[in-house]
CSV table of C-alpha atoms and ligand atoms in Angstrom, one decimal:
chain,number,residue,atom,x,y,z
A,1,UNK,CA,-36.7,-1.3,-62.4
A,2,UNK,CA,-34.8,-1.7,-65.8
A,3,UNK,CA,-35.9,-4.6,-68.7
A,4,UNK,CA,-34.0,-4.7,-71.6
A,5,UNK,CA,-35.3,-6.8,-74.4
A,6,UNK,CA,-32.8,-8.3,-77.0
A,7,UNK,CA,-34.3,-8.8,-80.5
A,8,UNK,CA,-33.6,-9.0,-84.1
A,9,UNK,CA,-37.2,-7.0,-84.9
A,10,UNK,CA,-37.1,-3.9,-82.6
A,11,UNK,CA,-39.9,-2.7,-84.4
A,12,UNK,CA,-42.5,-5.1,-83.0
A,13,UNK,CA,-41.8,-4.4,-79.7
A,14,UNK,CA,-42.3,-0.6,-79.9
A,15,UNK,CA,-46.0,-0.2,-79.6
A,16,UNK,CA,-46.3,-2.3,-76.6
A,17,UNK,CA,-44.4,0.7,-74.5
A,18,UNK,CA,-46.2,3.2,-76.7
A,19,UNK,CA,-49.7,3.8,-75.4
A,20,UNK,CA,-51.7,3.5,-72.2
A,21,UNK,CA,-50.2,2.5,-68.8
A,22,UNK,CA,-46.9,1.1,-70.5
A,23,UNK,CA,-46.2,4.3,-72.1
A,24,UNK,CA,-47.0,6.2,-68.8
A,25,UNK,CA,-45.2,4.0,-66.5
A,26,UNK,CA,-42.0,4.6,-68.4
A,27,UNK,CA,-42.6,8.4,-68.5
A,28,UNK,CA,-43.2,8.3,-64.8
A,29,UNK,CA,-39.8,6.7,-64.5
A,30,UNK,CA,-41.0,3.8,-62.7
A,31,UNK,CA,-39.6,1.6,-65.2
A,32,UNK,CA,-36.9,2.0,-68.0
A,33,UNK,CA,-37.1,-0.2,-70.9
A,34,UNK,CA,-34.7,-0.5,-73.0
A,35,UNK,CA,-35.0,-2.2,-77.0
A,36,UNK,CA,-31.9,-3.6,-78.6
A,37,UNK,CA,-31.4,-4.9,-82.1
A,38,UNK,CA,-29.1,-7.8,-81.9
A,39,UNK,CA,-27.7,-7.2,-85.1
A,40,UNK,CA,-26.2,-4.3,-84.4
A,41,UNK,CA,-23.4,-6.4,-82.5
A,42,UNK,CA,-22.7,-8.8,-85.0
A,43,UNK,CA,-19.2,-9.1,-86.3
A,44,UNK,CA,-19.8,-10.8,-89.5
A,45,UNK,CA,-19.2,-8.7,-92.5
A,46,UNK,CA,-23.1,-9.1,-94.0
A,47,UNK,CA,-23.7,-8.3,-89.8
A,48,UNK,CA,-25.5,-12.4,-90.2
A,49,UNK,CA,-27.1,-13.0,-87.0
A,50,UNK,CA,-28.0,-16.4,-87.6
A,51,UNK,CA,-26.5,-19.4,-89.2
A,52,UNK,CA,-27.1,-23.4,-90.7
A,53,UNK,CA,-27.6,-26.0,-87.7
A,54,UNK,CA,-24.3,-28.5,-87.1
A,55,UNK,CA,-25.8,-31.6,-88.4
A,56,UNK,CA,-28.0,-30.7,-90.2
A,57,UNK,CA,-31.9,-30.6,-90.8
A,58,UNK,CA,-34.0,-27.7,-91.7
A,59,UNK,CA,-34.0,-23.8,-90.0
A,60,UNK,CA,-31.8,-21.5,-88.9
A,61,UNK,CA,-30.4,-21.0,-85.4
A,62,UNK,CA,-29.7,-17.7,-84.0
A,63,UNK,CA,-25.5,-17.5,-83.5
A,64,UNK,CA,-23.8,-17.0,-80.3
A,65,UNK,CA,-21.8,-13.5,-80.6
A,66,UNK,CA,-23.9,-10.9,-81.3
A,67,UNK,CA,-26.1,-12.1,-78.4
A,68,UNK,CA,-22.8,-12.5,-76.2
A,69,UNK,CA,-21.6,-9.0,-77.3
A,70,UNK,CA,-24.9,-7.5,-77.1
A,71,UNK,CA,-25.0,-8.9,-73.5
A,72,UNK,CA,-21.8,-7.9,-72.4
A,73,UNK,CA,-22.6,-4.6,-73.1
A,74,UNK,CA,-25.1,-4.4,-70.8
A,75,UNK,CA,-23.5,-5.8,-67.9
A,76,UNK,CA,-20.9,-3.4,-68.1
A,77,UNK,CA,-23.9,-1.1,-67.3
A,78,UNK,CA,-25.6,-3.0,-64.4
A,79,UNK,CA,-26.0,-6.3,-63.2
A,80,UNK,CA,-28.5,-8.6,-63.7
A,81,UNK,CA,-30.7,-10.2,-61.6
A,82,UNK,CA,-32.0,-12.7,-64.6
A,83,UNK,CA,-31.5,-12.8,-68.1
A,84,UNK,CA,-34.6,-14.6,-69.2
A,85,UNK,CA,-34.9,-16.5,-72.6
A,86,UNK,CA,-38.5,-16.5,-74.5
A,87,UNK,CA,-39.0,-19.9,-75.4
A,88,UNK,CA,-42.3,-22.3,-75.7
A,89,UNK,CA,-40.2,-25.2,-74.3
A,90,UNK,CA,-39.4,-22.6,-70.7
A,91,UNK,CA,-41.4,-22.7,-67.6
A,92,UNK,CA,-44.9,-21.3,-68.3
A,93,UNK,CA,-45.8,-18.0,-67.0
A,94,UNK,CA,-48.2,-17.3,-64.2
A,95,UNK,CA,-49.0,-14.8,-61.9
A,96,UNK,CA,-46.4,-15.7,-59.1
A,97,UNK,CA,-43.5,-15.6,-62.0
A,98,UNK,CA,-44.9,-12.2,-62.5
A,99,UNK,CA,-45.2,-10.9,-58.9
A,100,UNK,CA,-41.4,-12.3,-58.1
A,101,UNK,CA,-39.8,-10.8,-61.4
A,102,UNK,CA,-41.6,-7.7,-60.7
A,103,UNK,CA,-39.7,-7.2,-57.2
A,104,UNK,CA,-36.4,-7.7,-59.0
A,105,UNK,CA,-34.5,-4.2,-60.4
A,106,UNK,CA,-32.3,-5.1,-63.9
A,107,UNK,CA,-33.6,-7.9,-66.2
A,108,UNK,CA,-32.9,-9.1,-69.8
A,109,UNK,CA,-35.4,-10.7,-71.9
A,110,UNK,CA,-34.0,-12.5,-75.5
A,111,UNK,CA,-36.3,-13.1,-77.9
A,112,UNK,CA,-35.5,-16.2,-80.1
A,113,UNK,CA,-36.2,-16.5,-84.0
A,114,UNK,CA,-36.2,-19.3,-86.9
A,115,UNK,CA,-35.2,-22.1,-84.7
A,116,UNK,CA,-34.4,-20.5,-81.7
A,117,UNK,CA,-30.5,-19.9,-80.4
A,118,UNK,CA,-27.3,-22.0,-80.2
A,119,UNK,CA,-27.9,-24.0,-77.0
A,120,UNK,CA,-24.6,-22.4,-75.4
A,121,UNK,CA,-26.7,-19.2,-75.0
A,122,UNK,CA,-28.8,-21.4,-73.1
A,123,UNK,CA,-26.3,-23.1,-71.8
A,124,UNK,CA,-24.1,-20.3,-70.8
A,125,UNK,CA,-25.9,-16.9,-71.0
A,126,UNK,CA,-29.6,-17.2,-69.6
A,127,UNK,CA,-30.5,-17.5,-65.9
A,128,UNK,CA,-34.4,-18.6,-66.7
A,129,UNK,CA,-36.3,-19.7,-69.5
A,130,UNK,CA,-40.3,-19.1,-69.7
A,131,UNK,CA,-42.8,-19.5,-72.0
A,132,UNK,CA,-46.3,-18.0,-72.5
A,133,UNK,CA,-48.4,-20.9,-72.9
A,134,UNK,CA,-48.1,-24.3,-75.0
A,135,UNK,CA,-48.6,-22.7,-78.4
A,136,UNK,CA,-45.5,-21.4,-80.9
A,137,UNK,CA,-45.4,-17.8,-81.9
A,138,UNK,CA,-43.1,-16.9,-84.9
A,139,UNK,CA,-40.7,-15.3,-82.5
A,140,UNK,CA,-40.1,-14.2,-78.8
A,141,UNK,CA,-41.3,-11.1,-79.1
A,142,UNK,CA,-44.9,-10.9,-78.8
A,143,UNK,CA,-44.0,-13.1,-75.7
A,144,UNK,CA,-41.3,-11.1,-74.6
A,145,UNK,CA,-44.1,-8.0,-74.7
A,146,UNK,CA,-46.7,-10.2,-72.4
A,147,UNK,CA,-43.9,-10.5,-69.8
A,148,UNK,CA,-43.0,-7.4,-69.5
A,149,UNK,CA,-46.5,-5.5,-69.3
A,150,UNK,CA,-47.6,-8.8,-66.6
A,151,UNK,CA,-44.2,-7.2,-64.3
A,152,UNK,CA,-44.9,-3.9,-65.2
A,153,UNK,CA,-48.0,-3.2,-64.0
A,154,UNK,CA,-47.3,-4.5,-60.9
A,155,UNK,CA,-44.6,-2.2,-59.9
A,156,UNK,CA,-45.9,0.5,-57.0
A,157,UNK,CA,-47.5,3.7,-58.9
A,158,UNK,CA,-48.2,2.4,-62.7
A,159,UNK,CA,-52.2,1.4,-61.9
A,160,UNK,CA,-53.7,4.7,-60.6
A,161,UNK,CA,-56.1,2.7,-58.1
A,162,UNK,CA,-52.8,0.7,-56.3
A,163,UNK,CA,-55.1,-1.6,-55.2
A,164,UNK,CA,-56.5,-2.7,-58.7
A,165,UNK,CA,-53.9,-5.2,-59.1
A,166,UNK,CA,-54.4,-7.1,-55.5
A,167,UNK,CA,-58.0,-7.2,-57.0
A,168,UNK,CA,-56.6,-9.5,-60.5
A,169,UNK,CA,-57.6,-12.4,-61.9
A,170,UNK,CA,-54.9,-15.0,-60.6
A,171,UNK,CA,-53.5,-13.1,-57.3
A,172,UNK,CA,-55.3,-15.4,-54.2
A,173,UNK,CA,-55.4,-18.2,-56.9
A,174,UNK,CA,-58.9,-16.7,-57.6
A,175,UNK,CA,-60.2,-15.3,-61.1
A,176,UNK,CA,-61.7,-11.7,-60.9
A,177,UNK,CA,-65.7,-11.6,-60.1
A,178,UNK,CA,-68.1,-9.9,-62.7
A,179,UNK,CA,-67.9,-5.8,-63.0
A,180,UNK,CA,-70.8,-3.8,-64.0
A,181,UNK,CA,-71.1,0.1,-65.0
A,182,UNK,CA,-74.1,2.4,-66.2
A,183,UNK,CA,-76.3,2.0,-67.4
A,184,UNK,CA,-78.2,0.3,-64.7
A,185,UNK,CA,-80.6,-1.5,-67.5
A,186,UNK,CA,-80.1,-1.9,-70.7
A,187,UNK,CA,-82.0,-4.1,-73.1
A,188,UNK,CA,-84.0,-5.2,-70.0
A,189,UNK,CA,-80.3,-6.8,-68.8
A,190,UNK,CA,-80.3,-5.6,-65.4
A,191,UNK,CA,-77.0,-5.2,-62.8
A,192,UNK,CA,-77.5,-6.9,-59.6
A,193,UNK,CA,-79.1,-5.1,-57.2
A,194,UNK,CA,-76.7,-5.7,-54.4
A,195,UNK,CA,-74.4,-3.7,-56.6
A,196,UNK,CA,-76.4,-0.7,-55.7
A,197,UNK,CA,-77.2,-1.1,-52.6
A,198,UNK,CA,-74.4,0.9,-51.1
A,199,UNK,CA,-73.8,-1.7,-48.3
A,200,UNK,CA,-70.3,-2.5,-48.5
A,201,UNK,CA,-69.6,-5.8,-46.6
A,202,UNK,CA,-72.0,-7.1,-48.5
A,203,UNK,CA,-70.9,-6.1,-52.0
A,204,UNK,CA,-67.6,-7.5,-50.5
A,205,UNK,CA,-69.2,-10.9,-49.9
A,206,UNK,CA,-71.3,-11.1,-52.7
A,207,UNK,CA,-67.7,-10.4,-54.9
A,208,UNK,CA,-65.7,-13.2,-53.5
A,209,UNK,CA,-68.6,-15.5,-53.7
A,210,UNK,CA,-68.6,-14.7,-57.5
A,211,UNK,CA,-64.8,-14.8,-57.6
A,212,UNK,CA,-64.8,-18.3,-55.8
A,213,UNK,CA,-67.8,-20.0,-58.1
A,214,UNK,CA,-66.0,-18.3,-61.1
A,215,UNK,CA,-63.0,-20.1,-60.0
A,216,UNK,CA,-65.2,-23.3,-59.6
A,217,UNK,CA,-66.7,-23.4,-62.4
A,218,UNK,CA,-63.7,-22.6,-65.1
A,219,UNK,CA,-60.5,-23.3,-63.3
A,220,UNK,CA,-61.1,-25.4,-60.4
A,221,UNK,CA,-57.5,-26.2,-60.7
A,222,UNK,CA,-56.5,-23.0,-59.2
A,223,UNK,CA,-58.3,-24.0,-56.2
A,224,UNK,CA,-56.5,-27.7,-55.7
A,225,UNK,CA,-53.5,-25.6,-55.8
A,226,UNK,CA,-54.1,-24.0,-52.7
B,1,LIG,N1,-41.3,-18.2,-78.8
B,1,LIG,C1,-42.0,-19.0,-79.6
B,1,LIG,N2,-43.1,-19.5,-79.0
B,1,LIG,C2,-43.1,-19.0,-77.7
B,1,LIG,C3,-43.9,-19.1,-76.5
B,1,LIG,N3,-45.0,-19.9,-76.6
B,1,LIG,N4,-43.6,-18.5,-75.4
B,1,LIG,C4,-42.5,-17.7,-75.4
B,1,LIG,N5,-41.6,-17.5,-76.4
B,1,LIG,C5,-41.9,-18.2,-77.6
């Protein structure tokens, strides 16, 4: 699989892919991701990537043709399955947006700034728009970071244990039950003792009861959605 993320701070989004199971996914070469500074295809002499709205009113919106350029570019390369626009007004992300975009092999991610793009990028340019929950961040990147680790790990080979991701919060509709590690005491706070028991099935049990009274009791809307 290939992401490319189009931004006008490159910067920000290169720790994400820097450390931990990001960094070693892309080594692997189970993913490629690929960072481009929007800038860079601007025309305008001052290489302005961003200009006053048409009627007025406060901010500035992010101009059409350095993102078309930038765009283009990249579909010479490949093609596309989506290009995906980071925006808190876009469909919110969840698990099943992550599991689908993660069986998918090429896609674009823009990041919007000041007061987001000139709707014809919208319009025009982007297949999908998603958001990462009903809050505004200065910028798409942080969001734009979020997306791609949620696909990421999901892709066969990047979690050592390839079943630790079946086992997530969210996939089933069900929020992960408790974990415990050594010690076995501490403080006097003990681990269950079914934990330790070394009967299987019943550890099994015991975790999806947990996972289903979890569920209950802090989103028991996952469970109508079923
Ligand atoms: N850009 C600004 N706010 C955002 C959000 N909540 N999700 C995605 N992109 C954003």
């Amino acid at each position: 699989m290939r992401i490319d993320i189009l931004t006008l701070l490159p910067r920000l989004l290169e720790s994400p892919f820097a450390d931990s199971i990001l960094k070693r996914a892309i080594e692997k070469g189970l993913v490629e991701v690929g960072i481009h500074d929007i800038r860079k295809w601007s025309k305008d002499k001052h290489q302005k990537v961003d200009d006053y709205a048409f009627g007025g009113g406060a901010g500035m919106v992010m101009t059409i043709q350095p993102i078309d350029d930038c765009m283009e570019e990249l579909k010479e390369a490949r093609e596309y399955d989506e290009v995906i626009y980071m925006t808190p007004d876009g469909e919110t992300l969840n698990q099943q947006i992550a599991n689908e975009l993660s069986m998918k092999k090429n896609i674009m991610i823009l990041c919007g700034h000041y007061k987001g793009v000139d709707q014809r990028v919208r319009d025009h340019l982007v297949t999908r728009e998603i958001s990462i929950g009903d809050y505004v961040l200065s910028g798409g990147e942080l969001g734009a970071a979020v997306l791609a680790d949620s696909i990421i790990r999901l892709l066969p080979g990047v979690l050592n244990d390839e079943t630790s991701a079946l086992s997530d919060s969210f996939q089933d509709n069900l929020l992960a039950p408790p974990v415990y590690t050594r010690p076995a005491e501490y403080k006097g706070w003990t681990v269950p003792d079914i934990l330790r028991s070394g009967n299987l099935k019943a550890i099994d049990d015991w975790r999806h009861d947990q996972a289903v009274k979890r569920t209950m009791e802090r989103r028991p809307d996952l469970l109508e959605d079923k």
